[in-house]
Coordinates of C-alpha atoms in Angstrom, one line a residue:
Chain A
M1 CA 0.2 -0.1 0.1
S2 CA 1.4 3.2 -1.0
E3 CA 2.0 5.6 2.0
R4 CA 1.1 9.3 1.6
R5 CA 1.9 11.6 4.2
T6 CA 1.5 15.4 4.1
A7 CA 5.2 15.7 4.2
G8 CA 5.1 19.6 4.7
A9 CA 3.3 19.5 7.7
R10 CA 5.9 19.5 10.1
R11 CA 8.2 22.1 8.6
Y12 CA 6.3 25.4 9.4
P13 CA 5.0 26.6 13.0
R14 CA 1.4 26.7 13.4
S15 CA -0.4 30.0 13.7
P16 CA -3.1 30.6 16.3
A17 CA -5.7 30.4 13.5
E18 CA -4.2 26.9 12.2
W19 CA -4.5 25.8 16.0
V20 CA -8.3 26.5 16.0
A21 CA -8.7 25.0 12.6
G22 CA -6.9 21.7 13.5
A23 CA -9.0 21.7 16.7
I24 CA -12.2 22.0 14.6
L25 CA -11.0 19.2 12.5
Y26 CA -10.2 16.7 15.2
A27 CA -13.2 17.6 17.2
L28 CA -15.5 17.0 14.1
A29 CA -13.7 13.8 13.2
G30 CA -13.9 12.6 16.7
L31 CA -17.7 13.4 16.7
S32 CA -17.9 11.3 13.7
L33 CA -16.2 8.4 15.1
V34 CA -18.3 8.4 18.1
L35 CA -21.4 8.5 16.0
L36 CA -20.2 5.7 14.0
I37 CA -19.2 3.3 16.5
G38 CA -21.3 4.6 19.8
P39 CA -24.9 3.3 18.9
S40 CA -23.8 -0.1 18.2
L41 CA -21.8 -0.4 21.5
I42 CA -25.0 0.8 23.4
V43 CA -27.1 -1.7 21.5
I44 CA -24.7 -4.3 22.4
G45 CA -24.6 -3.1 26.2
I46 CA -28.3 -3.1 26.3
S47 CA -28.6 -6.6 25.0
F48 CA -27.4 -7.9 28.4
T49 CA -29.3 -5.8 30.8
E50 CA -31.5 -7.6 33.4
K51 CA -34.3 -5.1 33.2
L52 CA -37.5 -5.9 31.4
Y53 CA -37.5 -2.7 29.2
I54 CA -34.7 -0.5 27.6
S55 CA -33.1 1.7 29.8
F56 CA -29.6 3.1 30.0
P57 CA -27.1 2.4 31.7
P58 CA -27.8 -1.4 31.4
E59 CA -28.0 -3.1 34.7
G60 CA -26.6 -6.6 35.3
F61 CA -25.4 -9.1 33.0
T62 CA -27.6 -11.8 31.6
L63 CA -28.1 -13.9 28.4
R64 CA -31.8 -14.1 28.9
W65 CA -32.7 -12.2 25.7
Y66 CA -30.6 -14.2 23.5
E67 CA -32.3 -17.1 25.0
A68 CA -35.7 -15.5 24.5
F69 CA -34.7 -15.0 20.8
L70 CA -33.7 -18.7 20.4
D71 CA -37.1 -19.8 22.0
H72 CA -39.1 -17.5 19.8
D73 CA -40.2 -19.8 17.2
Q74 CA -41.5 -17.1 14.8
L75 CA -38.3 -15.1 15.0
I76 CA -36.2 -18.2 14.5
D77 CA -38.4 -19.2 11.5
S78 CA -37.9 -15.9 10.0
A79 CA -34.2 -15.9 10.5
F80 CA -34.1 -19.1 8.4
V81 CA -36.3 -17.5 5.9
S82 CA -33.8 -14.5 5.6
L83 CA -30.9 -17.0 5.3
R84 CA -32.6 -19.1 2.5
I85 CA -33.1 -15.6 0.5
A86 CA -29.9 -14.4 1.3
G87 CA -28.5 -17.8 0.0
W88 CA -30.5 -17.7 -3.2
V89 CA -29.8 -14.1 -4.0
T90 CA -26.1 -14.7 -3.4
V91 CA -26.0 -17.5 -5.9
L92 CA -28.1 -15.7 -8.6
T93 CA -26.2 -12.3 -8.5
L94 CA -22.7 -14.4 -8.8
A95 CA -24.0 -16.2 -11.5
L96 CA -25.2 -13.2 -13.3
G97 CA -22.8 -10.7 -12.0
I98 CA -19.5 -12.8 -12.7
T99 CA -20.5 -13.7 -16.4
S100 CA -21.5 -10.3 -17.2
A101 CA -18.4 -8.8 -15.7
F102 CA -16.4 -10.9 -18.0
S103 CA -18.3 -9.6 -21.0
L104 CA -18.1 -6.0 -19.8
V105 CA -14.3 -5.9 -19.0
R106 CA -13.0 -8.2 -22.0
G107 CA -15.6 -7.6 -24.5
R108 CA -14.7 -5.6 -27.8
Y109 CA -18.1 -4.2 -28.9
R110 CA -19.8 -1.1 -29.2
G111 CA -22.0 0.1 -26.3
R112 CA -19.9 -1.7 -23.7
T113 CA -19.7 1.3 -21.7
A114 CA -23.4 2.1 -21.7
L115 CA -24.0 -1.6 -20.8
S116 CA -21.9 -1.5 -17.8
A117 CA -23.8 1.9 -16.8
F118 CA -27.1 -0.1 -17.2
M119 CA -25.8 -3.2 -15.2
V120 CA -25.0 -1.0 -12.1
S121 CA -27.9 1.3 -12.6
P122 CA -30.1 -0.4 -10.0
Q123 CA -27.7 1.1 -7.6
M124 CA -29.2 4.4 -8.2
L125 CA -32.6 3.3 -7.4
P126 CA -34.1 3.1 -3.7
G127 CA -34.9 -0.4 -2.7
M128 CA -38.4 0.8 -1.7
V129 CA -39.2 1.5 -5.4
I130 CA -37.7 -1.8 -6.7
G131 CA -39.6 -3.6 -4.3
I132 CA -43.0 -1.7 -5.4
A133 CA -42.0 -2.1 -9.2
V134 CA -41.6 -6.0 -9.0
L135 CA -44.8 -6.2 -6.8
F136 CA -46.9 -4.5 -9.4
F137 CA -45.2 -6.5 -12.1
G138 CA -46.0 -9.7 -10.3
S139 CA -49.5 -8.9 -9.6
A140 CA -50.1 -8.0 -13.4
F141 CA -49.3 -11.5 -14.0
G142 CA -51.1 -13.0 -11.0
F143 CA -48.5 -13.5 -8.8
Y144 CA -48.5 -12.5 -5.2
Q145 CA -45.8 -11.5 -2.5
S146 CA -43.9 -14.4 -1.5
N147 CA -40.3 -15.5 -1.0
P148 CA -39.5 -16.0 -4.6
M149 CA -40.7 -12.6 -5.3
V150 CA -38.3 -11.2 -2.5
I151 CA -35.5 -13.2 -4.2
I152 CA -36.4 -11.7 -7.7
A153 CA -36.5 -8.0 -6.4
M154 CA -33.5 -8.5 -4.1
T155 CA -31.4 -9.8 -7.0
V156 CA -31.9 -6.6 -8.9
F157 CA -30.9 -4.7 -5.8
C158 CA -27.6 -6.5 -5.1
L159 CA -26.6 -7.3 -8.5
P160 CA -24.6 -4.1 -9.0
F161 CA -22.5 -4.7 -5.9
V162 CA -21.4 -8.2 -7.4
V163 CA -20.7 -6.6 -11.0
R164 CA -18.7 -3.9 -9.6
I165 CA -16.4 -5.6 -7.2
V166 CA -15.8 -8.6 -9.9
M167 CA -15.1 -5.9 -12.7
A168 CA -12.7 -4.0 -10.6
R169 CA -10.6 -7.3 -10.2
L170 CA -10.8 -8.3 -13.9
E171 CA -9.7 -5.0 -14.9
V172 CA -6.4 -5.2 -13.1
L173 CA -5.9 -8.9 -13.8
D174 CA -3.0 -9.5 -16.1
P175 CA -4.2 -11.2 -19.3
S176 CA -0.7 -12.4 -20.1
I177 CA -0.9 -14.9 -17.2
E178 CA -3.8 -16.7 -19.1
E179 CA -1.9 -16.3 -22.3
A180 CA 1.0 -18.0 -20.8
S181 CA -1.3 -21.0 -19.8
A182 CA -2.8 -21.4 -23.2
N183 CA 0.6 -21.1 -24.7
L184 CA 1.7 -23.8 -22.4
G185 CA -1.0 -26.1 -24.1
A186 CA -3.8 -25.9 -21.6
A187 CA -7.3 -25.8 -23.0
R188 CA -9.3 -23.0 -22.7
T189 CA -11.7 -24.4 -20.1
Q190 CA -8.6 -25.6 -18.1
T191 CA -7.1 -22.1 -18.2
F192 CA -10.4 -20.9 -17.0
F193 CA -10.8 -23.1 -14.0
R194 CA -7.3 -23.5 -13.0
V195 CA -5.9 -19.9 -13.8
T196 CA -8.5 -17.3 -14.3
L197 CA -11.3 -18.5 -11.7
P198 CA -8.7 -18.8 -8.8
M199 CA -7.6 -15.2 -9.7
I200 CA -11.1 -13.7 -9.4
L201 CA -11.8 -16.0 -6.5
P202 CA -11.1 -13.2 -3.9
A203 CA -13.4 -10.8 -5.7
A204 CA -16.1 -13.3 -5.9
L205 CA -15.9 -14.1 -2.3
A206 CA -16.0 -10.7 -1.3
A207 CA -18.8 -9.9 -3.6
A208 CA -20.8 -12.9 -2.2
A209 CA -20.2 -11.5 1.3
F210 CA -21.6 -8.1 0.3
A211 CA -24.6 -9.5 -1.6
F212 CA -25.3 -12.0 1.4
I213 CA -25.5 -9.3 3.8
E214 CA -27.3 -6.9 2.1
A215 CA -29.9 -9.4 1.1
F216 CA -30.1 -10.8 4.8
D217 CA -30.7 -7.2 6.3
N218 CA -32.6 -5.8 3.6
L219 CA -35.9 -4.2 4.7
T220 CA -36.9 -1.8 2.0
V221 CA -37.2 -4.5 -0.8
A222 CA -38.7 -7.0 1.4
L223 CA -41.3 -5.0 3.0
F224 CA -43.0 -4.9 -0.3
T225 CA -42.4 -8.3 -1.6
A226 CA -42.7 -10.6 1.3
S227 CA -45.8 -12.6 2.0
P228 CA -47.6 -11.8 5.4
R229 CA -46.8 -15.4 6.5
G230 CA -43.2 -16.7 6.6
R231 CA -41.7 -13.2 6.4
P232 CA -38.1 -12.6 6.5
L233 CA -36.3 -11.5 10.1
S234 CA -36.1 -7.8 8.8
V235 CA -39.8 -7.4 8.4
E236 CA -40.3 -9.3 11.5
L237 CA -37.9 -7.1 13.4
Y238 CA -39.6 -3.8 11.9
T239 CA -42.8 -4.7 13.3
L240 CA -41.1 -5.7 16.7
V241 CA -39.2 -2.4 16.8
Q242 CA -42.5 -0.5 16.5
F243 CA -44.7 -2.4 19.1
D244 CA -42.1 -4.1 21.5
S245 CA -39.9 -2.3 23.8
S246 CA -38.3 -5.6 25.2
P247 CA -34.4 -5.9 24.9
I248 CA -34.9 -8.9 22.7
V249 CA -34.4 -6.8 19.7
A250 CA -31.2 -5.7 21.3
A251 CA -30.2 -9.1 21.1
I252 CA -30.9 -9.8 17.7
S253 CA -29.3 -6.5 16.6
S254 CA -26.2 -7.5 18.5
L255 CA -26.2 -10.9 16.5
E256 CA -26.6 -8.7 13.2
I257 CA -23.9 -6.4 14.3
L258 CA -21.6 -9.6 14.8
L259 CA -22.5 -11.0 11.2
A260 CA -21.7 -7.4 9.7
L261 CA -18.3 -7.8 11.5
L262 CA -17.7 -11.2 10.3
M263 CA -18.5 -9.9 6.6
V264 CA -16.0 -7.0 7.1
F265 CA -13.3 -9.5 8.1
V266 CA -14.3 -11.6 4.8
I267 CA -14.2 -8.5 2.7
G268 CA -10.8 -7.3 4.4
R269 CA -9.2 -10.8 3.9
T270 CA -10.1 -11.2 0.2
I271 CA -9.9 -7.9 -1.5
G272 CA -9.2 -5.4 1.1
L273 CA -11.3 -2.8 2.8
E274 CA -10.0 0.1 0.5
K275 CA -11.8 -1.5 -2.5
I276 CA -15.2 -1.2 -1.3
Chain B
M1 CA -3.0 -44.8 -8.3
N2 CA -3.1 -41.3 -6.7
A3 CA -5.6 -38.8 -7.4
T4 CA -3.8 -36.7 -10.1
A5 CA -3.2 -39.9 -11.9
R6 CA -6.8 -41.0 -11.8
R7 CA -7.9 -37.6 -13.1
A8 CA -5.4 -38.1 -15.8
A9 CA -6.7 -41.4 -16.9
R10 CA -10.2 -40.4 -16.8
P11 CA -10.2 -36.8 -18.6
S12 CA -13.7 -36.9 -19.5
A13 CA -14.5 -36.9 -15.6
R14 CA -15.4 -33.2 -15.7
R15 CA -15.3 -32.4 -19.2
G16 CA -19.1 -33.1 -19.6
L17 CA -20.0 -29.5 -18.6
A18 CA -16.8 -27.9 -18.6
E19 CA -16.4 -28.5 -22.6
H20 CA -19.9 -27.9 -23.3
P21 CA -20.0 -25.7 -26.6
L22 CA -22.1 -23.2 -24.6
V23 CA -19.3 -23.1 -21.9
L24 CA -16.7 -22.8 -24.4
A25 CA -18.6 -19.9 -26.3
M26 CA -19.0 -18.0 -23.1
L27 CA -15.2 -18.4 -22.3
S28 CA -13.7 -17.4 -25.2
S29 CA -16.1 -14.7 -26.0
R30 CA -15.1 -11.0 -26.8
G31 CA -18.7 -10.2 -27.5
V32 CA -21.8 -9.5 -25.5
G33 CA -22.7 -12.9 -25.1
P34 CA -21.8 -13.5 -21.2
A35 CA -23.7 -10.6 -20.3
I36 CA -27.0 -11.6 -22.0
P37 CA -28.4 -13.6 -18.9
A38 CA -27.9 -10.4 -16.6
L39 CA -29.1 -8.0 -19.3
A40 CA -32.3 -10.3 -19.7
Y41 CA -32.8 -10.5 -16.0
L42 CA -32.5 -6.7 -15.8
V43 CA -34.9 -6.0 -18.7
V44 CA -37.6 -8.7 -17.3
F45 CA -37.4 -7.8 -13.8
M46 CA -36.3 -4.0 -13.7
V47 CA -37.0 -2.2 -16.9
I48 CA -40.3 -3.9 -17.6
P49 CA -41.6 -3.5 -13.9
F50 CA -40.5 0.2 -13.7
S51 CA -42.5 0.8 -17.1
L52 CA -45.4 -0.7 -15.6
L53 CA -44.8 1.2 -12.3
F54 CA -45.0 4.7 -14.5
S55 CA -48.0 3.4 -16.3
F56 CA -49.9 2.5 -13.1
A57 CA -49.8 6.1 -12.3
F58 CA -51.9 7.0 -15.3
L59 CA -54.3 4.2 -14.8
T60 CA -57.1 3.1 -12.4
V61 CA -55.7 0.1 -10.4
D62 CA -58.5 -1.7 -8.3
R63 CA -57.1 -4.4 -5.8
G64 CA -54.1 -5.1 -7.9
E65 CA -56.2 -5.2 -11.0
V66 CA -55.8 -2.6 -13.8
V67 CA -59.2 -1.3 -14.9
P68 CA -58.9 -1.3 -18.8
W69 CA -59.1 1.9 -20.8
S70 CA -58.7 4.1 -17.7
F71 CA -56.0 6.3 -18.8
S72 CA -56.1 9.4 -17.3
L73 CA -53.7 12.6 -16.3
E74 CA -56.0 13.2 -13.6
H75 CA -54.0 11.3 -10.9
F76 CA -51.1 13.4 -11.4
G77 CA -52.9 16.4 -11.7
S78 CA -54.7 15.8 -8.2
A79 CA -51.4 15.2 -6.7
L80 CA -49.5 18.1 -7.9
G81 CA -52.6 20.4 -7.2
D82 CA -52.6 19.2 -3.5
Y83 CA -51.3 22.0 -1.1
L84 CA -50.6 18.9 1.3
F85 CA -48.5 17.1 -1.2
W86 CA -46.1 20.4 -1.8
R87 CA -45.9 20.6 1.9
I88 CA -44.8 17.0 2.3
A89 CA -42.5 17.1 -0.5
W90 CA -40.9 20.2 0.8
R91 CA -40.3 18.5 4.2
S92 CA -38.6 15.5 2.3
F93 CA -36.4 17.8 0.6
W94 CA -35.1 19.8 3.6
V95 CA -34.6 16.9 5.8
G96 CA -32.8 15.3 3.1
A97 CA -30.8 18.3 2.1
L98 CA -29.8 19.3 5.7
S99 CA -28.8 15.7 6.8
T100 CA -26.6 15.5 3.6
F101 CA -25.0 18.8 4.6
V102 CA -24.3 17.7 8.1
C103 CA -23.2 14.3 6.9
L104 CA -20.5 16.2 4.6
L105 CA -19.3 18.4 7.7
L106 CA -18.9 15.2 9.5
A107 CA -17.4 13.1 7.0
Y108 CA -14.8 15.5 5.6
P109 CA -12.8 15.6 8.6
V110 CA -12.6 11.9 8.9
A111 CA -11.6 11.2 5.3
Y112 CA -8.9 14.0 5.5
L113 CA -7.3 12.6 8.6
Y114 CA -7.6 9.2 7.2
T115 CA -5.0 10.1 4.5
T116 CA -2.6 11.0 7.3
L117 CA -2.8 7.9 9.1
G118 CA -0.4 4.8 9.1
S119 CA -1.7 1.6 7.5
V120 CA -2.9 0.0 10.8
A121 CA -4.7 2.8 11.9
R122 CA -6.3 3.2 8.3
K123 CA -7.4 -0.4 8.4
L124 CA -9.1 0.2 12.0
L125 CA -10.7 3.3 10.7
L126 CA -12.2 1.5 7.6
V127 CA -13.4 -1.2 9.8
A128 CA -15.2 1.4 11.9
V129 CA -16.7 3.1 8.8
I130 CA -17.6 -0.2 6.9
A131 CA -19.1 -2.3 9.8
P132 CA -21.9 0.1 10.2
L133 CA -22.4 0.2 6.5
L134 CA -23.0 -3.7 6.7
T135 CA -25.1 -3.6 9.6
S136 CA -28.8 -3.4 8.7
A137 CA -30.4 0.2 8.8
L138 CA -33.1 -1.1 11.2
V139 CA -30.6 -2.0 13.9
R140 CA -29.2 1.5 13.6
V141 CA -32.5 3.0 13.7
Y142 CA -33.3 1.0 16.6
A143 CA -30.1 2.2 18.4
W144 CA -31.4 5.5 18.0
I145 CA -34.7 5.0 19.6
V146 CA -32.8 3.3 22.5
I147 CA -30.5 6.6 22.8
L148 CA -33.2 9.4 22.2
G149 CA -36.2 7.5 23.4
G150 CA -38.1 8.2 26.6
R151 CA -37.3 9.7 30.0
R152 CA -34.9 6.8 30.8
G153 CA -33.1 7.1 27.4
L154 CA -29.5 7.6 27.3
M155 CA -29.7 11.0 25.8
N156 CA -31.9 12.3 28.7
T157 CA -30.0 10.4 31.4
V158 CA -26.8 12.3 30.4
L159 CA -28.4 15.7 29.9
L160 CA -30.0 15.3 33.4
E161 CA -26.6 14.1 34.8
L162 CA -24.7 16.8 33.4
G163 CA -27.2 19.4 34.5
L164 CA -27.9 20.9 31.2
V165 CA -31.6 20.4 31.3
E166 CA -33.8 20.4 34.2
R167 CA -36.4 18.3 32.9
P168 CA -36.4 15.2 30.5
V169 CA -36.5 16.7 26.9
R170 CA -38.5 15.2 24.1
I171 CA -36.1 14.5 21.1
L172 CA -37.8 11.3 19.6
N173 CA -40.6 11.8 17.3
T174 CA -39.4 15.4 16.3
D175 CA -37.4 16.8 13.3
W176 CA -34.2 16.4 15.2
S177 CA -34.5 12.6 15.7
V178 CA -35.2 12.1 12.1
L179 CA -32.3 14.5 11.1
I180 CA -30.0 12.8 13.6
G181 CA -30.9 9.4 12.5
M182 CA -30.4 10.0 8.9
T183 CA -27.2 11.9 9.3
Q184 CA -25.7 9.0 11.3
I185 CA -27.1 6.1 9.0
H186 CA -25.9 7.5 5.8
L187 CA -22.4 8.9 7.1
P188 CA -20.5 5.8 5.8
F189 CA -21.7 6.5 2.3
M190 CA -20.2 10.0 2.4
I191 CA -17.1 9.1 4.1
L192 CA -15.9 6.3 1.6
P193 CA -16.2 8.3 -1.6
L194 CA -14.3 11.3 0.2
I195 CA -11.7 8.8 1.3
A196 CA -11.3 7.7 -2.4
V197 CA -10.4 11.0 -3.9
L198 CA -8.3 12.3 -1.0
V199 CA -6.3 9.1 -1.0
A200 CA -5.7 9.5 -4.6
R201 CA -4.6 13.3 -4.5
D202 CA -1.3 14.5 -5.2
V203 CA 0.1 15.7 -1.9
E204 CA 3.1 17.4 -3.6
I205 CA 0.8 20.1 -4.8
E206 CA -0.2 21.0 -1.2
N207 CA 3.3 21.0 -0.2
A208 CA 4.2 23.4 -3.0
S209 CA 1.4 25.6 -1.7
L210 CA 2.8 25.5 1.9
N211 CA 6.5 26.0 0.3
L212 CA 5.2 29.0 -1.4
G213 CA 4.1 30.6 1.8
A214 CA 0.3 29.8 2.0
G215 CA -0.9 28.9 5.3
R216 CA -2.5 25.4 6.1
V217 CA -6.1 26.8 6.2
E218 CA -5.5 28.6 2.9
T219 CA -3.9 25.6 1.4
F220 CA -6.8 23.5 2.4
F221 CA -9.5 25.8 1.0
R222 CA -7.6 26.6 -2.0
V223 CA -5.9 23.4 -2.9
T224 CA -7.2 20.4 -1.1
L225 CA -10.9 21.2 -1.1
P226 CA -11.2 21.9 -4.8
L227 CA -9.3 18.9 -5.7
S228 CA -11.9 16.8 -3.8
V229 CA -15.0 17.9 -5.6
P230 CA -15.5 14.7 -7.5
G231 CA -15.6 12.9 -4.0
I232 CA -17.9 15.7 -2.6
V233 CA -20.1 15.3 -5.7
A234 CA -20.3 11.5 -5.4
G235 CA -21.1 11.3 -1.6
T236 CA -23.6 14.2 -1.6
A237 CA -25.6 12.7 -4.5
L238 CA -25.6 9.4 -3.1
V239 CA -26.5 10.5 0.4
F240 CA -29.2 12.9 -0.6
A241 CA -30.6 10.2 -2.7
L242 CA -30.6 7.7 0.1
S243 CA -32.1 10.3 2.7
Y244 CA -34.9 11.7 0.3
T245 CA -36.1 8.5 -0.6
N246 CA -35.8 6.8 2.9
F247 CA -39.1 6.0 4.7
I248 CA -38.1 3.7 7.5
I249 CA -36.3 6.5 9.4
P250 CA -38.9 8.9 9.3
Q251 CA -41.5 6.4 10.1
L252 CA -39.6 4.9 13.3
L253 CA -37.9 8.1 14.5
G254 CA -40.5 10.7 13.6
G255 CA -43.4 9.0 15.3
G256 CA -46.5 7.5 13.5
N257 CA -47.4 10.6 11.8
Y258 CA -44.0 12.1 10.3
T259 CA -44.8 11.9 6.7
T260 CA -42.3 12.6 3.7
L261 CA -43.0 11.7 0.3
A262 CA -41.2 8.1 0.7
V263 CA -43.4 7.5 3.8
Q264 CA -46.6 8.4 1.7
V265 CA -45.5 5.8 -0.9
Y266 CA -45.4 3.0 1.6
E267 CA -48.6 4.0 3.0
F268 CA -50.6 4.2 -0.3
V269 CA -49.1 0.9 -1.6
V270 CA -49.0 -1.2 1.6
V271 CA -51.7 0.3 4.1
I272 CA -54.3 2.1 1.9
L273 CA -53.8 -0.2 -1.0
D274 CA -54.2 2.6 -3.5
W275 CA -51.7 1.6 -6.0
T276 CA -52.5 4.3 -8.4
K277 CA -51.7 7.1 -5.7
G278 CA -48.8 5.1 -4.7
A279 CA -47.5 4.8 -8.3
V280 CA -48.0 8.6 -8.7
R281 CA -46.1 9.4 -5.7
A282 CA -43.2 6.9 -6.4
S283 CA -42.8 8.4 -9.9
L284 CA -42.8 11.8 -8.7
L285 CA -40.3 10.8 -5.9
L286 CA -38.0 9.1 -8.3
G287 CA -38.2 11.8 -11.1
S288 CA -37.4 14.4 -8.6
C289 CA -34.6 12.6 -6.9
F290 CA -33.1 12.1 -10.4
V291 CA -33.2 15.8 -11.2
F292 CA -31.7 16.9 -7.9
V293 CA -28.9 14.3 -8.3
L294 CA -28.3 15.8 -11.8
L295 CA -28.1 19.2 -10.3
I296 CA -25.6 18.1 -7.8
V297 CA -23.3 16.7 -10.5
W298 CA -24.1 20.0 -12.4
A299 CA -23.1 22.1 -9.4
G300 CA -19.8 20.1 -8.9
R301 CA -18.9 20.8 -12.6
V302 CA -19.5 24.5 -12.3
A303 CA -17.3 24.5 -8.8
T304 CA -14.6 22.8 -10.9
R305 CA -14.7 25.1 -13.7
W306 CA -14.6 28.0 -11.6
T307 CA -11.7 27.0 -9.6
E308 CA -9.8 26.1 -12.8
A309 CA -10.5 29.4 -14.2
R310 CA -9.3 31.2 -11.3
L311 CA -6.1 29.2 -11.0
S312 CA -5.2 29.8 -14.7

C-alpha cells in the first residue's frame, strides 16, 4: 500500500488560526467516530441488561434475551427464511454478475460502456421503488407477495455490488498469465478453471459476502415483496421495533452486528477494505 | 493410483459440462454473449416492472387489477394540485438536504485525517466505517430509539446528569430525531467516496502551496478542497438520494405521523392499497430525486470550472 503523508506538515510552525482549524478538524472527526461506533456499542450493552425494558445504563449481566430469541419460534423461523433468501440471492447475483463482468471488461463491442452503466444502474434506485415495481409486475401476471418475489427483487438490488467488485478485479488482472497458460498447452476450459477462476476468487468471495449481508438485512425491498406469512427477519423486526420495547430486539441486533463484522473480516481478507 | 493420475486417466470426468459448446463460447467470447443473462434479467425484472410502475400512475388500479381503458392524467394532476402534497415534498427535500450537508461536514474531517494515518490505523478506521455500512439500517434506527427515546433514554440520562436540562426533553418523534438518524445512518456513504479522492490526490501540490508561503488553512481551502470536488459530488448525490427516498427513518424516529414523500408511497401501496396514488408518488419521488442528483453533479462541474478559471 502506498503511504502518502502530508510531508510539509511539520516544517512550518502553526499560527493560532491553524491551531483553531486543527482543533475543529479533530473535534468533528471525533464526533463522527463516536456516531459511527457508539450506537452499536450501546445496543450491544443493552442486550445484556437484566431489566425488562430498554434503559441506560444497562443493569446486571444476563443472556436471557438471547435465550428469548432462540425460544421465539416465529423469529427463528424468519431468520431461516432470511438465510434462505440471502443464499439464493447470493447464488443468483454471482452467476449473473460474474458472467456479465467478463463480458463488460473483456468484450470488444460497441455500447460496452453504456451496458456497464446499465448493469450498475439499480444502485441508483431506492430499494423501496424496486420492491414496489416488482410487486406491481408480479400482480399484473397473477403472482402475489412471496419469498420467490423477494429473491427476484433483491437480486436486482444486489447485482450492482457483485458486478462492480468483480469488474474491478478483472480490470487489474494481467491477461498475459492466461495467455501463458494457453501457450503452455492448456485447453481454454482448463485455463479458465485453473488460472482465471482462482485469480478472481477473492473478488467473488467479497462480492458474495456483500450480496449476502445486503440481502439478509434488507428491509426496504422485502417489506413490499414478502408474504405476510413466513416473513424474513428484517420485516419481523420492523414490526417488533414499532410495538415491543423489550431488549430482545437488542439481542438480535447484536447478533446482526456480529454478522456484519464477520463480513467485514471476509472482505478485508479477500480484496481489502479499501476496495469497497 | 493417486488422485492426479486417476484424473489424468479419466479426462472426461469433469469435461461433460466444462467443455459444453455453450461454456466454451462464453469463455472465449469477446462479445456481448456472457452479459446476456444478466441483461435479460434486468430487462424483465427491472425495466418492465418500472415501466409498469410509471404506467400505473396513469391508470385506475383496483385491488391489484388494472381497470382497462382508464388512462388519465387526473391522478398526477390531483397530486400536484394538492397543497398538502407540496408541504410533504418540501419536508422530504429539506430533511434530505440538511442531513446531507451535516453528513458532509462530519465526513470530510474523517476522510481527511484518514490520509495522514499509518496503515494499521487506516485499517481500523475502515472497519469503523464499513461495519456500520453492513449493519442493517433497522438495527441502527433501533439504536437511536434506545438513545433518544423516553425519559430513561441515554440522551436524557446524560443531559440530566450534566445538569444541562432540568426536565427530560423530548427528542424522539421530532424533526431532530429524524435528522440525527439520517445523518448517522448515511455517514459511511459520504466518508468512502471522500476517502477515495483524498487518498488519490497528489500531496506534492499541497506541499508546493505551503512552500510558497500559504498557510495550512488557505492551502486546504484553495488546494485540497477544490481537488476533492469529485468525491464531494459522489458522496453528496448518494447521501441525498438515500435520505430523500428513505421511509424507515421518518417512520420509526419521527413518530407515527411524520410524513415524507417516501412514507406516503409506503402508506398508499401497503396500508391504504391505493396503487395508483402510490405509483404517482413513487414516480414523482424517483423523478425529482433524479433531477436533484443531476443538479448536484452540475453544481460540481460548475465549481470545478470556476476554480480552474481562477487558477489559470
